[in-house]
Short mmCIF file of C-alpha atoms in Angstrom, two decimals:
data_model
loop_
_atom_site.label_atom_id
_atom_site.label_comp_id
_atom_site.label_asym_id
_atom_site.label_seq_id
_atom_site.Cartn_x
_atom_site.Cartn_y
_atom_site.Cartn_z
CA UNK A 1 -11.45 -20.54 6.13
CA UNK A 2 -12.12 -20.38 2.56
CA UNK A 3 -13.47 -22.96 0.99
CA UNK A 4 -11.73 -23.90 -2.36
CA UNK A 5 -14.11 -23.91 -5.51
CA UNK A 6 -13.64 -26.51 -8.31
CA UNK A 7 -12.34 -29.81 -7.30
CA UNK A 8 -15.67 -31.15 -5.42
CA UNK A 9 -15.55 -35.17 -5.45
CA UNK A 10 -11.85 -34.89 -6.54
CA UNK A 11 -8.56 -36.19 -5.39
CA UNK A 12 -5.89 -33.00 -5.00
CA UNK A 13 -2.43 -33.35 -4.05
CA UNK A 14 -0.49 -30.88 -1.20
CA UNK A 15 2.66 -30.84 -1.31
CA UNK A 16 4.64 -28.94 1.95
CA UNK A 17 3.16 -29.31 5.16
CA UNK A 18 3.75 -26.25 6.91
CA UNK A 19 1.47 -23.57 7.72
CA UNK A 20 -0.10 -23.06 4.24
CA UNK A 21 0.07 -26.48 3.54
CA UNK A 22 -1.95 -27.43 6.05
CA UNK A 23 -4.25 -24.40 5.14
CA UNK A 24 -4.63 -25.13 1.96
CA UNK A 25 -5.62 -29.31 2.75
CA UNK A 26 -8.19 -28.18 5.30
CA UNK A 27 -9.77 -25.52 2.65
CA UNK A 28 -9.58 -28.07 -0.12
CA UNK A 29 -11.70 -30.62 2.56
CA UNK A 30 -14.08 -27.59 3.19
CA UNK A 31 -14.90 -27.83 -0.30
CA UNK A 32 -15.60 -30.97 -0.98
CA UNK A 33 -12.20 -32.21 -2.42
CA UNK A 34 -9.87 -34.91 -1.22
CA UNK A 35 -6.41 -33.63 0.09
CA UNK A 36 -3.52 -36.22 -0.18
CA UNK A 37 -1.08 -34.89 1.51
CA UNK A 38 3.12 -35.36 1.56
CA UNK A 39 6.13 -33.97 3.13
CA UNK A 40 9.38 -34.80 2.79
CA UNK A 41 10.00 -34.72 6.54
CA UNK A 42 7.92 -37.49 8.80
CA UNK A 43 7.17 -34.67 11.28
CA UNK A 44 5.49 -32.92 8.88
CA UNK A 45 3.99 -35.97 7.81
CA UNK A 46 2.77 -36.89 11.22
CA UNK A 47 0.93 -33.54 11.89
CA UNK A 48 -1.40 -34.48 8.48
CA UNK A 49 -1.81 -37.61 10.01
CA UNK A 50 -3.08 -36.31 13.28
CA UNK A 51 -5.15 -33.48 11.92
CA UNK A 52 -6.90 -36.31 9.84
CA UNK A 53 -5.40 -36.11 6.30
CA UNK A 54 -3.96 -38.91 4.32
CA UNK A 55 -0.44 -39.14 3.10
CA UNK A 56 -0.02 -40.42 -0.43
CA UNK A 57 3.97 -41.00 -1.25
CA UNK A 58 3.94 -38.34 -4.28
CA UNK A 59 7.67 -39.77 -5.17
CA UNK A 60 6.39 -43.26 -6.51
CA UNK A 61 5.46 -44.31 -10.10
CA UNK A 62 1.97 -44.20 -10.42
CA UNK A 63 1.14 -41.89 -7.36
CA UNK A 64 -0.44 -39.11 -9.99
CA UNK A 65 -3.25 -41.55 -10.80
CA UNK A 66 -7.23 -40.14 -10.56
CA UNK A 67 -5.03 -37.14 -9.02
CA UNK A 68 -6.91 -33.27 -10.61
CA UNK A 69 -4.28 -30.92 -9.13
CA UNK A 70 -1.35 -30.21 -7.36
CA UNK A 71 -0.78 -28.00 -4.64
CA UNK A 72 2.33 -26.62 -3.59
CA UNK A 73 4.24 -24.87 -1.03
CA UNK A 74 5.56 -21.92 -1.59
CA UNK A 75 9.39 -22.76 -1.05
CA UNK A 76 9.27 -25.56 -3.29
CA UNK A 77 11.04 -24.91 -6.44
CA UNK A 78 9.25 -25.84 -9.56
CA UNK A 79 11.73 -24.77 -11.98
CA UNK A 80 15.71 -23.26 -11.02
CA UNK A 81 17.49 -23.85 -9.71
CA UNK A 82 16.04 -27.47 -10.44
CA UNK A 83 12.51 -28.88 -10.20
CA UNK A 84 11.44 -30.67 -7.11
CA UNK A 85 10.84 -34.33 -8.73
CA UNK A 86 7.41 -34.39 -7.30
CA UNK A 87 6.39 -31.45 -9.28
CA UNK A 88 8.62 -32.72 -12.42
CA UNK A 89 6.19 -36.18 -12.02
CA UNK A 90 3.12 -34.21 -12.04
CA UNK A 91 4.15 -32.10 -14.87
CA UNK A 92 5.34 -35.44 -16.37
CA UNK A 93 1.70 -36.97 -15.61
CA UNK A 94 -0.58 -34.07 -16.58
CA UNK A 95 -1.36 -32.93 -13.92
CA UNK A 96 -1.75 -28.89 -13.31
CA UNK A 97 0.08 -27.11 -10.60
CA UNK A 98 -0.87 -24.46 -8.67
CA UNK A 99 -0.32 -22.86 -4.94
CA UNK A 100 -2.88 -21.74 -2.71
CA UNK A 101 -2.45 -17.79 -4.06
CA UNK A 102 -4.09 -20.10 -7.40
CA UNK A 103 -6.21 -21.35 -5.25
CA UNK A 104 -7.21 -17.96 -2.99
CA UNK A 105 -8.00 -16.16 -5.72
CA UNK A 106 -10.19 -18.91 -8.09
CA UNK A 107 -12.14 -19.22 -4.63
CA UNK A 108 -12.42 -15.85 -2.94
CA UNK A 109 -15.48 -14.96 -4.97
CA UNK A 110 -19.05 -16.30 -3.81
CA UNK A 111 -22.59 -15.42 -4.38
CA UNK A 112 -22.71 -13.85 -1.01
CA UNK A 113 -21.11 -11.01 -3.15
CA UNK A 114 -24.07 -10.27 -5.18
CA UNK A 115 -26.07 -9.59 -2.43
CA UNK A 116 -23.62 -6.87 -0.42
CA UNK A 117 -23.74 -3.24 -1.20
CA UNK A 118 -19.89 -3.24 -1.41
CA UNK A 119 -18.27 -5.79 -2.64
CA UNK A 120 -14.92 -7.02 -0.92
CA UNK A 121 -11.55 -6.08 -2.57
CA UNK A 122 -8.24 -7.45 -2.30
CA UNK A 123 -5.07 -5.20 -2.33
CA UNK A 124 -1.47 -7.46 -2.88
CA UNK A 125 1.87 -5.93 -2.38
CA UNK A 126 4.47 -7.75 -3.46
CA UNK A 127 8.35 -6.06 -4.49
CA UNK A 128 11.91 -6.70 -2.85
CA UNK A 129 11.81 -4.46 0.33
CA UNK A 130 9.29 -3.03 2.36
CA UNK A 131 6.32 -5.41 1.75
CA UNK A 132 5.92 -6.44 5.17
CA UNK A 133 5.57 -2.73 6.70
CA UNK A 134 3.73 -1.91 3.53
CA UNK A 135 1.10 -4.53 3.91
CA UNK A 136 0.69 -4.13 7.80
CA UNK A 137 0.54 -0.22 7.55
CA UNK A 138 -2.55 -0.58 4.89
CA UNK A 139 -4.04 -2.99 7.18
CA UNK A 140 -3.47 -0.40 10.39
CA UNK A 141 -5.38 2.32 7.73
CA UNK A 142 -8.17 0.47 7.11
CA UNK A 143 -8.91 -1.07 10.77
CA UNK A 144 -8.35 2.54 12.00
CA UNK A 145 -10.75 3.75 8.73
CA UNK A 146 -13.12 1.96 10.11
CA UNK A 147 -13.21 -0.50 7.75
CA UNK A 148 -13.73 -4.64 8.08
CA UNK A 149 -10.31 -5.94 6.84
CA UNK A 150 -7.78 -9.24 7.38
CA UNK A 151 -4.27 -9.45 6.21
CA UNK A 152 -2.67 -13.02 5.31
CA UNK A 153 -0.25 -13.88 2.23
CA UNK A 154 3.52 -13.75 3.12
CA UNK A 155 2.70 -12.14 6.87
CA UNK A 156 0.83 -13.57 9.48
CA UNK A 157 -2.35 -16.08 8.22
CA UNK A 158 -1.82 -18.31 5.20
CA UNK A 159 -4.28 -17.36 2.81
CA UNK A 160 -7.03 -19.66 2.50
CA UNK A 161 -6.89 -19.72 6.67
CA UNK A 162 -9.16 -16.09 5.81
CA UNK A 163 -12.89 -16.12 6.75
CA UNK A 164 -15.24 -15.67 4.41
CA UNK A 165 -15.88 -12.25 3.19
CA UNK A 166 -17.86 -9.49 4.89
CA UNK A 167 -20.01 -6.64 3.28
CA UNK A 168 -17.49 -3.86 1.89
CA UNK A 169 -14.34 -5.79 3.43
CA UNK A 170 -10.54 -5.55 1.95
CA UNK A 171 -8.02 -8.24 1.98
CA UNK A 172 -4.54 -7.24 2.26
CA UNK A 173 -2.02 -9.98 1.14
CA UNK A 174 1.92 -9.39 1.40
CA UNK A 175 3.14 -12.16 -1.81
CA UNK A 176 6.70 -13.14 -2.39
CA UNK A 177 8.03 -13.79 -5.81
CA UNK A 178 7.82 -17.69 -4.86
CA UNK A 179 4.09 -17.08 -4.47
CA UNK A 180 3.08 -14.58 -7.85
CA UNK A 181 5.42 -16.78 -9.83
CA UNK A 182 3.55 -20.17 -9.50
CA UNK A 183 -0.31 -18.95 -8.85
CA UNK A 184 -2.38 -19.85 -11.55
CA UNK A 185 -5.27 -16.96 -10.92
CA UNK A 186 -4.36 -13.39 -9.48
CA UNK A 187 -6.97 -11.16 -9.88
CA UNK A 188 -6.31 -8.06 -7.34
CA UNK A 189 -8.35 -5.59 -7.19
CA UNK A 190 -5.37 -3.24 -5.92
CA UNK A 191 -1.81 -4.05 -7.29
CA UNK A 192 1.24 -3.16 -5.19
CA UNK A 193 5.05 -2.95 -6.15
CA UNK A 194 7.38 -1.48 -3.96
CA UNK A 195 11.05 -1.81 -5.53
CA UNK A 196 13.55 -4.25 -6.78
CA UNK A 197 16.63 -5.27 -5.62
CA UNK A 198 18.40 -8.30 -6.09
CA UNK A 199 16.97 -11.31 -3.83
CA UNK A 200 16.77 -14.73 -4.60
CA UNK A 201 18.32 -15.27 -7.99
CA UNK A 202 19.08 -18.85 -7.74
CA UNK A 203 15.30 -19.57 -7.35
CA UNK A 204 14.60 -17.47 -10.41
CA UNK A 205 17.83 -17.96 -12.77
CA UNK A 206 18.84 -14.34 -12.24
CA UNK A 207 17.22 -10.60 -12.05
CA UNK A 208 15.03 -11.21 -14.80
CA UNK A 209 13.17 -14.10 -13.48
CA UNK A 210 12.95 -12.52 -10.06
CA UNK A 211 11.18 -9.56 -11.74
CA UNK A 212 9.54 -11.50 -14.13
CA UNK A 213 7.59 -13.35 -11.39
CA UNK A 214 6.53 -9.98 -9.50
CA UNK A 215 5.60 -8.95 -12.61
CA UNK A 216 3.28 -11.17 -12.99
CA UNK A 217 0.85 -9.68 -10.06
CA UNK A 218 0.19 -6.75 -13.15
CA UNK A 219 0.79 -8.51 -16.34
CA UNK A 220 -1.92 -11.60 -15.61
CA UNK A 221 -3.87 -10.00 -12.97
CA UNK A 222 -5.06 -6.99 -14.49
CA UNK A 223 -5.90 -4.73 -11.15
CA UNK A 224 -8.11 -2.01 -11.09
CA UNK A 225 -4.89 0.43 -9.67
CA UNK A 226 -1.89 -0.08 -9.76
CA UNK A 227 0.66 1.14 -7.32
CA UNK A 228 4.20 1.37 -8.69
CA UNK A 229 7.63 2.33 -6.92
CA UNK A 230 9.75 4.34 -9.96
CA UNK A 231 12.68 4.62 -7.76
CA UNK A 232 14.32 1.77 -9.77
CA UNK A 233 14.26 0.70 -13.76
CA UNK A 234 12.44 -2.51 -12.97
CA UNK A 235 9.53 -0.20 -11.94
CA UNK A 236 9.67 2.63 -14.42
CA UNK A 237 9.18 -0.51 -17.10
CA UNK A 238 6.25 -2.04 -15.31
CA UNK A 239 4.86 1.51 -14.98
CA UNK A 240 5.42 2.37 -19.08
CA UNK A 241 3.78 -0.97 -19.17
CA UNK A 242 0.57 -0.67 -17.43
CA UNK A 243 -0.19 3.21 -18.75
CA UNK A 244 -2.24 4.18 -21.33
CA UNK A 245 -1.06 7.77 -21.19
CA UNK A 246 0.75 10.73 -18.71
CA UNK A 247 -2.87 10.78 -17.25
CA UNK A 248 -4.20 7.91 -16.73
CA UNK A 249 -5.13 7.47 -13.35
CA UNK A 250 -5.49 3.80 -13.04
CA UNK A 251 -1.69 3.94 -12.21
CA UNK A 252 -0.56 5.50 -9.05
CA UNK A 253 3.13 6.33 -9.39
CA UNK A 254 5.60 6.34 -6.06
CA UNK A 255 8.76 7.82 -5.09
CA UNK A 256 11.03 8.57 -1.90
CA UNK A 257 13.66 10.34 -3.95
CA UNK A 258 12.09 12.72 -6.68
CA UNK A 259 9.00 14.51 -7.52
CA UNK A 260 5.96 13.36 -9.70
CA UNK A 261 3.98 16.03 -9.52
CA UNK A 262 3.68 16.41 -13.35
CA UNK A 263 1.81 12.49 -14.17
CA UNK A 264 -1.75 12.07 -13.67
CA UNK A 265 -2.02 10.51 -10.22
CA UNK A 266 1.25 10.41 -7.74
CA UNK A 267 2.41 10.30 -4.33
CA UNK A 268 5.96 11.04 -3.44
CA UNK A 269 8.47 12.18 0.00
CA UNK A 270 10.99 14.40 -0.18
CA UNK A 271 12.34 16.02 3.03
CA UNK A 272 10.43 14.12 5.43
CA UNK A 273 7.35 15.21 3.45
CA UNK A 274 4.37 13.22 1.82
CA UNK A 275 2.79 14.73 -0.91
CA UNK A 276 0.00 13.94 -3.27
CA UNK A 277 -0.29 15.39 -6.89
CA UNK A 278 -3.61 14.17 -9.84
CA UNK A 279 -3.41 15.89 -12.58
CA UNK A 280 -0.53 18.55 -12.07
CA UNK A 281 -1.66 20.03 -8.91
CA UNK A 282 -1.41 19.24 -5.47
CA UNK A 283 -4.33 17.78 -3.53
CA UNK A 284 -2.77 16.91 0.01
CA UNK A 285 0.88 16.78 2.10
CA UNK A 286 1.72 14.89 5.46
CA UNK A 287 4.55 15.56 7.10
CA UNK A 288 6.29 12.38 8.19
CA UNK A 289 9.33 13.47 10.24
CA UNK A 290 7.56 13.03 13.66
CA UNK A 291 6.23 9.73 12.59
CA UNK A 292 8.16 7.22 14.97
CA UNK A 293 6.72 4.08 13.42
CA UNK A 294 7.87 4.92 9.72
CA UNK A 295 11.72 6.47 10.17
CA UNK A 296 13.67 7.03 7.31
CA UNK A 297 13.70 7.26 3.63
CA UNK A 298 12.97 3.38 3.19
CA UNK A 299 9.71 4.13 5.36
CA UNK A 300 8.46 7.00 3.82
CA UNK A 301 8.22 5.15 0.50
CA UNK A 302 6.12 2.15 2.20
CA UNK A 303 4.36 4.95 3.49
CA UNK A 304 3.90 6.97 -0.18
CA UNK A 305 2.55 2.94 -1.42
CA UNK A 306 0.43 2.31 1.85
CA UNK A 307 -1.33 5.78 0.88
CA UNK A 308 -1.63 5.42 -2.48
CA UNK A 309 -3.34 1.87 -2.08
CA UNK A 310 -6.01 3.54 0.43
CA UNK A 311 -6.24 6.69 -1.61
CA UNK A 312 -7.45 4.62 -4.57
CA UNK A 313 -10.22 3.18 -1.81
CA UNK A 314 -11.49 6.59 -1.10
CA UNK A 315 -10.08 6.82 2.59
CA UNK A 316 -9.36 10.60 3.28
CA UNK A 317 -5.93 12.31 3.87
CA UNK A 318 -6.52 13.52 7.47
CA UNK A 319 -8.12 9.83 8.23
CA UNK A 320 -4.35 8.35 7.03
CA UNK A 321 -2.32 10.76 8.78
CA UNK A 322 -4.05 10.03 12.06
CA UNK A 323 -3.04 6.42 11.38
CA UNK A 324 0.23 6.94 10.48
CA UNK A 325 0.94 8.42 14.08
CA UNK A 326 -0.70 5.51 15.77
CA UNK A 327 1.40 2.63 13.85
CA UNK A 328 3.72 1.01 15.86
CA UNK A 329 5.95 -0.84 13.14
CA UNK A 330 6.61 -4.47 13.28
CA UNK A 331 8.91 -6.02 15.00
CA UNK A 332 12.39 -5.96 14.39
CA UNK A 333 12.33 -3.60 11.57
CA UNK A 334 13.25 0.06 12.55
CA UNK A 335 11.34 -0.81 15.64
CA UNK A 336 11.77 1.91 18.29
CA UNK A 337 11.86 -0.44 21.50
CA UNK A 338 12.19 2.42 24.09
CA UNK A 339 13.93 5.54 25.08
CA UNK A 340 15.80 6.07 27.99
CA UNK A 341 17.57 8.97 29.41
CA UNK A 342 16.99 10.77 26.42
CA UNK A 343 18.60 7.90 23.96
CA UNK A 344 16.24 5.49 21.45
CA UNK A 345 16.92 2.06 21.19
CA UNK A 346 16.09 0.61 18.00
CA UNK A 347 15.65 -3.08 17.13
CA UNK A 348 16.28 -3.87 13.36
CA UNK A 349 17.35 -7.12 13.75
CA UNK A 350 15.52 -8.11 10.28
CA UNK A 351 18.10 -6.30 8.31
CA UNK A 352 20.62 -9.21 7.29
CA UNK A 353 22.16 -7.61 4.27
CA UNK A 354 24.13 -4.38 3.83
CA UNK A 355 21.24 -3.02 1.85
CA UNK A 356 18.53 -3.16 4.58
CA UNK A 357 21.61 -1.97 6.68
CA UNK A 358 22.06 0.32 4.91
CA UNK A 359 18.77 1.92 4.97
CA UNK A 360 18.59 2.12 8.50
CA UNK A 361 21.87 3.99 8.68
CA UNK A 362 20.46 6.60 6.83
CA UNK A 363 17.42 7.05 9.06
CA UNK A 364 18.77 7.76 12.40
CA UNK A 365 21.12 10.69 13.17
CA UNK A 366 24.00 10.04 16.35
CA UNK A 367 24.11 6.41 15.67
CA UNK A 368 25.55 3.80 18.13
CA UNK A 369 25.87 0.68 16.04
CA UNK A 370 25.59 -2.79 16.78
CA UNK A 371 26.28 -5.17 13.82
CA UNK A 372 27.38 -8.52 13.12
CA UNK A 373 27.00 -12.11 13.00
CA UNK A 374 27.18 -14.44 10.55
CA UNK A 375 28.86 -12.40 7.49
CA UNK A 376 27.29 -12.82 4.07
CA UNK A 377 29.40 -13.55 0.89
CA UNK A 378 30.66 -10.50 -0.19
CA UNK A 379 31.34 -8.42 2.67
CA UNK A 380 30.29 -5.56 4.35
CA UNK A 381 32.56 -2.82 2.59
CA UNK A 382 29.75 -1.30 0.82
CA UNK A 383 28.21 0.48 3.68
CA UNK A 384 31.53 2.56 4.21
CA UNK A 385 29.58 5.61 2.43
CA UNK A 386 26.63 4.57 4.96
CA UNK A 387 28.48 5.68 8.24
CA UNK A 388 28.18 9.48 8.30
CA UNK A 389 26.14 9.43 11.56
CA UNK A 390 27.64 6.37 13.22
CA UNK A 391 29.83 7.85 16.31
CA UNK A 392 30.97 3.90 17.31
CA UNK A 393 30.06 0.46 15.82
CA UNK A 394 29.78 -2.24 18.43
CA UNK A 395 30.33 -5.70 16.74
CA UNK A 396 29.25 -9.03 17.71
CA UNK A 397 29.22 -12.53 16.53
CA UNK A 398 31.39 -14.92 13.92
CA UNK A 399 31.86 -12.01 11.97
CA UNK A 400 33.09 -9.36 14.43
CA UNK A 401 36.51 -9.01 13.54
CA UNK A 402 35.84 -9.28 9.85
CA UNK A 403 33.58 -5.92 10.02
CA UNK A 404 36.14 -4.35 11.52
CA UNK A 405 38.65 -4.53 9.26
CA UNK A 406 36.60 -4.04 6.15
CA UNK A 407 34.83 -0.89 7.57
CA UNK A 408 36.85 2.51 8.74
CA UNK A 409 34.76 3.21 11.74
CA UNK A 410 35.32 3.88 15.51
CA UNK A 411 35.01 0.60 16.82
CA UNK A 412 34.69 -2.05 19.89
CA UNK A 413 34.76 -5.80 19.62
CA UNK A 414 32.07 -7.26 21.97
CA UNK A 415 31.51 -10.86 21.03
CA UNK A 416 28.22 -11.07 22.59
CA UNK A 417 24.45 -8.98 22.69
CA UNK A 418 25.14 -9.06 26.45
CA UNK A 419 28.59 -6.77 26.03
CA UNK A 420 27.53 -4.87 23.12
CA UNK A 421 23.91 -2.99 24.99
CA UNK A 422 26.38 -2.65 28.41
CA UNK A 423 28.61 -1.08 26.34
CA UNK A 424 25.87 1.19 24.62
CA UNK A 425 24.60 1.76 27.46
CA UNK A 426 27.86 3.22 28.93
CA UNK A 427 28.66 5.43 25.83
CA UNK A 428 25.32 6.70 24.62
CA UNK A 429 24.85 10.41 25.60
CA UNK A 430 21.24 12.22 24.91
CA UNK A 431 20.34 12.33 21.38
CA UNK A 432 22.06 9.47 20.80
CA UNK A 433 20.52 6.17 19.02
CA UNK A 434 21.61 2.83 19.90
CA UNK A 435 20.71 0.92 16.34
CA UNK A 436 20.65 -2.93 16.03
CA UNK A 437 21.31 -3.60 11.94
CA UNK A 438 23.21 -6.49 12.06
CA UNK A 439 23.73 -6.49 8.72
CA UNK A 440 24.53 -10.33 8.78
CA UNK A 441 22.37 -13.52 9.30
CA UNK A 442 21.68 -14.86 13.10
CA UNK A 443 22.33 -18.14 12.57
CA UNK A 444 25.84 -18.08 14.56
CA UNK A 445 24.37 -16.99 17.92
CA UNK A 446 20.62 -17.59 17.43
CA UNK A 447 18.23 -19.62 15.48
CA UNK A 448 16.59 -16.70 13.33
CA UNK A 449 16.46 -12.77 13.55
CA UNK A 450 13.46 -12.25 15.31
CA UNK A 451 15.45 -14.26 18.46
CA UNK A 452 18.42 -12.12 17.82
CA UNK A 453 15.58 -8.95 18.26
CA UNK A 454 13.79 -10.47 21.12
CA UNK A 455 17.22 -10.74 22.82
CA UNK A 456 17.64 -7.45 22.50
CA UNK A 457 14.75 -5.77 23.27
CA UNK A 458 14.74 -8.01 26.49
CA UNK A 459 18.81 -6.23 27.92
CA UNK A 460 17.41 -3.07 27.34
CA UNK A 461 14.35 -3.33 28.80
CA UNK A 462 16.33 -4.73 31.81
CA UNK A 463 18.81 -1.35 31.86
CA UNK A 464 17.73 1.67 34.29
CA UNK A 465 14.97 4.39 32.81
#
């Protein structure tokens, strides 16, 4: 773990004991502090309790006393839509917040560094869509580079769970808006942004808080390179931001829909091709169409930001193509399960909304569709100009019968996962592509999405090769 720097001899406050929470009160104990820990719920409660920790009630008058910080949890709100009241009292009281990004980053450095011949960089890749399969492809480049690495943040290990630096390693750390918004240090050495689309408003009091918090990765942290997604205003801003000029190569632009080739530094798809371009000419091109673990548009441009983050590291062209082939994807997003009798089978049971829906519509050609369960406010009639290469929908769940009448699409009611692969199964001809984008949340039929997945990829690896 890493063991937080500053509060030696001192009383510090956790609030959320999940997985970070817990994280955070053992790294806090590593370093000499005293974690007092609460949770709303007594389970969470009891698992301090049994690890060790002490629980201090952080709701009662007084409970702030001889207290130097307070540490959060991520999805605790500490402003919109309303304050939690514990961090309102500590506010009230004094006392500083932070969350164990804060934390991460105030404690990552150590004198160990001074003595290494490289020392260890962090890249962070934070945006609306994509950050997952961003951050895990950089990883998959770097372990395949050759080069020490962990990943943590968002995906995978909380943060201060991370071992001590090695000699010339690189952190990768997938953060959420909840995270960049509240941390009191972020200092990466390699800034990511991916795009923007809207995503937990209520938490931020509309679009401009939600990018006003991502924002905050470039604005406070000052990275070395930046890595910004132009496909959307938000990131054109940030970009005009962070520039000194058209060639100043500290920013890396990215795009899946347009070329850059005339800025300083920028890497960019079009066609199913990857291209990079410094300072008007072109330096190297990948072609991505036969890459199985990165399909589609959405892909490429996690693959254009994976790139440009390892580019700015010094790993070659040739040594990131070779890795691009040999990433697998993670799970339940555009995930090519198998193929059988010539048809693929794809598990994208992460994409809840019509946008991520929408995306993976427009990465598969011959598309056998199954969508549905529990409908989202508004509807599903915006992916009616997504359907070009759907031959059937199949539609499951509570919402079943609402998708079919909002969308104009050869169509089969099948209730169930069970129905919906049998019938797949018995339509799909070779070529086809059996796609799983619900386009809805789980929570009818199964407890989250990556059940929902797992369900799936479990009928059709029971179907005949």
């Amino acid at each position: 773990m890493i063991p937080v720097q500053g509060f030696d001899g001192q009383k510090v406050a956790v609030l959320g004991l999940g997985r970070s929470g817990l994280a955070t009160a053992a790294a806090l104990r590593a370093g000499g502090a005293e974690p007092l820990c609460w949770d709303d719920s007594p389970e969470g409660r009891a698992r301090a309790e049994e690890a060790g920790y002490s629980c201090r009630d952080l709701t009662r008058h007084g409970a702030f006393e001889e207290v130097a910080a307070l540490i959060v949890s991520p999805g605790i709100p500490h402003l919109y839509p309303r304050p939690n009241q514990v961090i309102s009292a500590a506010m009230e009281a004094g006392v500083p917040v932070d969350n164990d990004i804060g934390l991460f980053f105030a404690s990552w450095a150590t004198d160990d560094f001074m003595r290494y011949d490289q020392a260890p960089r962090t890249i962070c890749v934070t945006g609306s869509n994509g950050k997952s399969t961003t951050t895990a492809l950089i990883h998959h480049i770097l372990e395949e580079a050759g080069r020490p690495t962990q990943m943590a943040g968002n995906i995978g290990r909380g943060v201060l769970d991370l071992e001590p630096a090695e000699n010339g390693e690189v952190v990768v750390l997938e953060l959420s808006s909840y995270q960049t918004d509240l941390a009191r240090a972020l200092t990466p050495d390699i800034a990511v942004f991916t795009n923007l689309s809207p995503d937990h408003l209520d938490r931020h009091a509309g679009m401009g808080g939600y990018f006003a918090a991502k924002r905050r990765l470039f604005a406070e942290g000052g990275p070395d390179r930046a890595v910004i997604g132009v496909d959307e205003p938000e990131g054109v801003y940030l970009a005009n931001q962070i520039m000194m000029g058209r060639n100043d190569d500290r920013l890396i632009r990215v795009s899946s829909a347009r070329k850059l080739g005339d800025w300083g530094w920028s890497v960019y798809a079009r066609k199913g091709f990857l291209s990079e371009w410094r300072k008007g000419k072109q330096v190297a091109s990948i072609d991505l169409r036969d890459v199985t673990g990165l399909p589609g548009a959405h892909n490429h441009q996690n693959a254009c930001a994976a790139y440009a983050a390892v580019r700015a590291l010094g790993i070659a062209p040739r040594v990131i193509e070779q890795a691009f082939h040999s990433f697998a994807g993670l799970p339940h997003r555009s995930q090519t399960i198998a193929e059988k009798r010539g048809v693929r089978w794809v598990n994208d049971s992460k994409a809840t909304n019509t946008d991520s829906a929408a995306k993976a519509l427009e990465a598969f050609p011959n598309i056998r569709w199954i969508a549905g369960g529990l409908g989202k406010e508004g509807g599903v009639a915006s992916l009616s100009e997504h359907l070009g290469a759907v031959k059937k929908a199949y539609f499951i769940g509570h919402s079943a019968r609402d998708f079919a009448l909002e969308l104009a699409v050869e169509h089969e009611i099948c209730e169930t996962m069970e129905a919906a692969v049998a019938a797949c199964a018995r339509d799909a001809e070779e070529g086809d592509t059996v796609l799983l984008a619900p386009a809805a949340a789980s929570f009818d039929q199964y407890p989250n999405f990556e059940k929902r997945g797992d369900h799936f990829a479990q009928l059709v690896d029971a179907l005949p090769g």
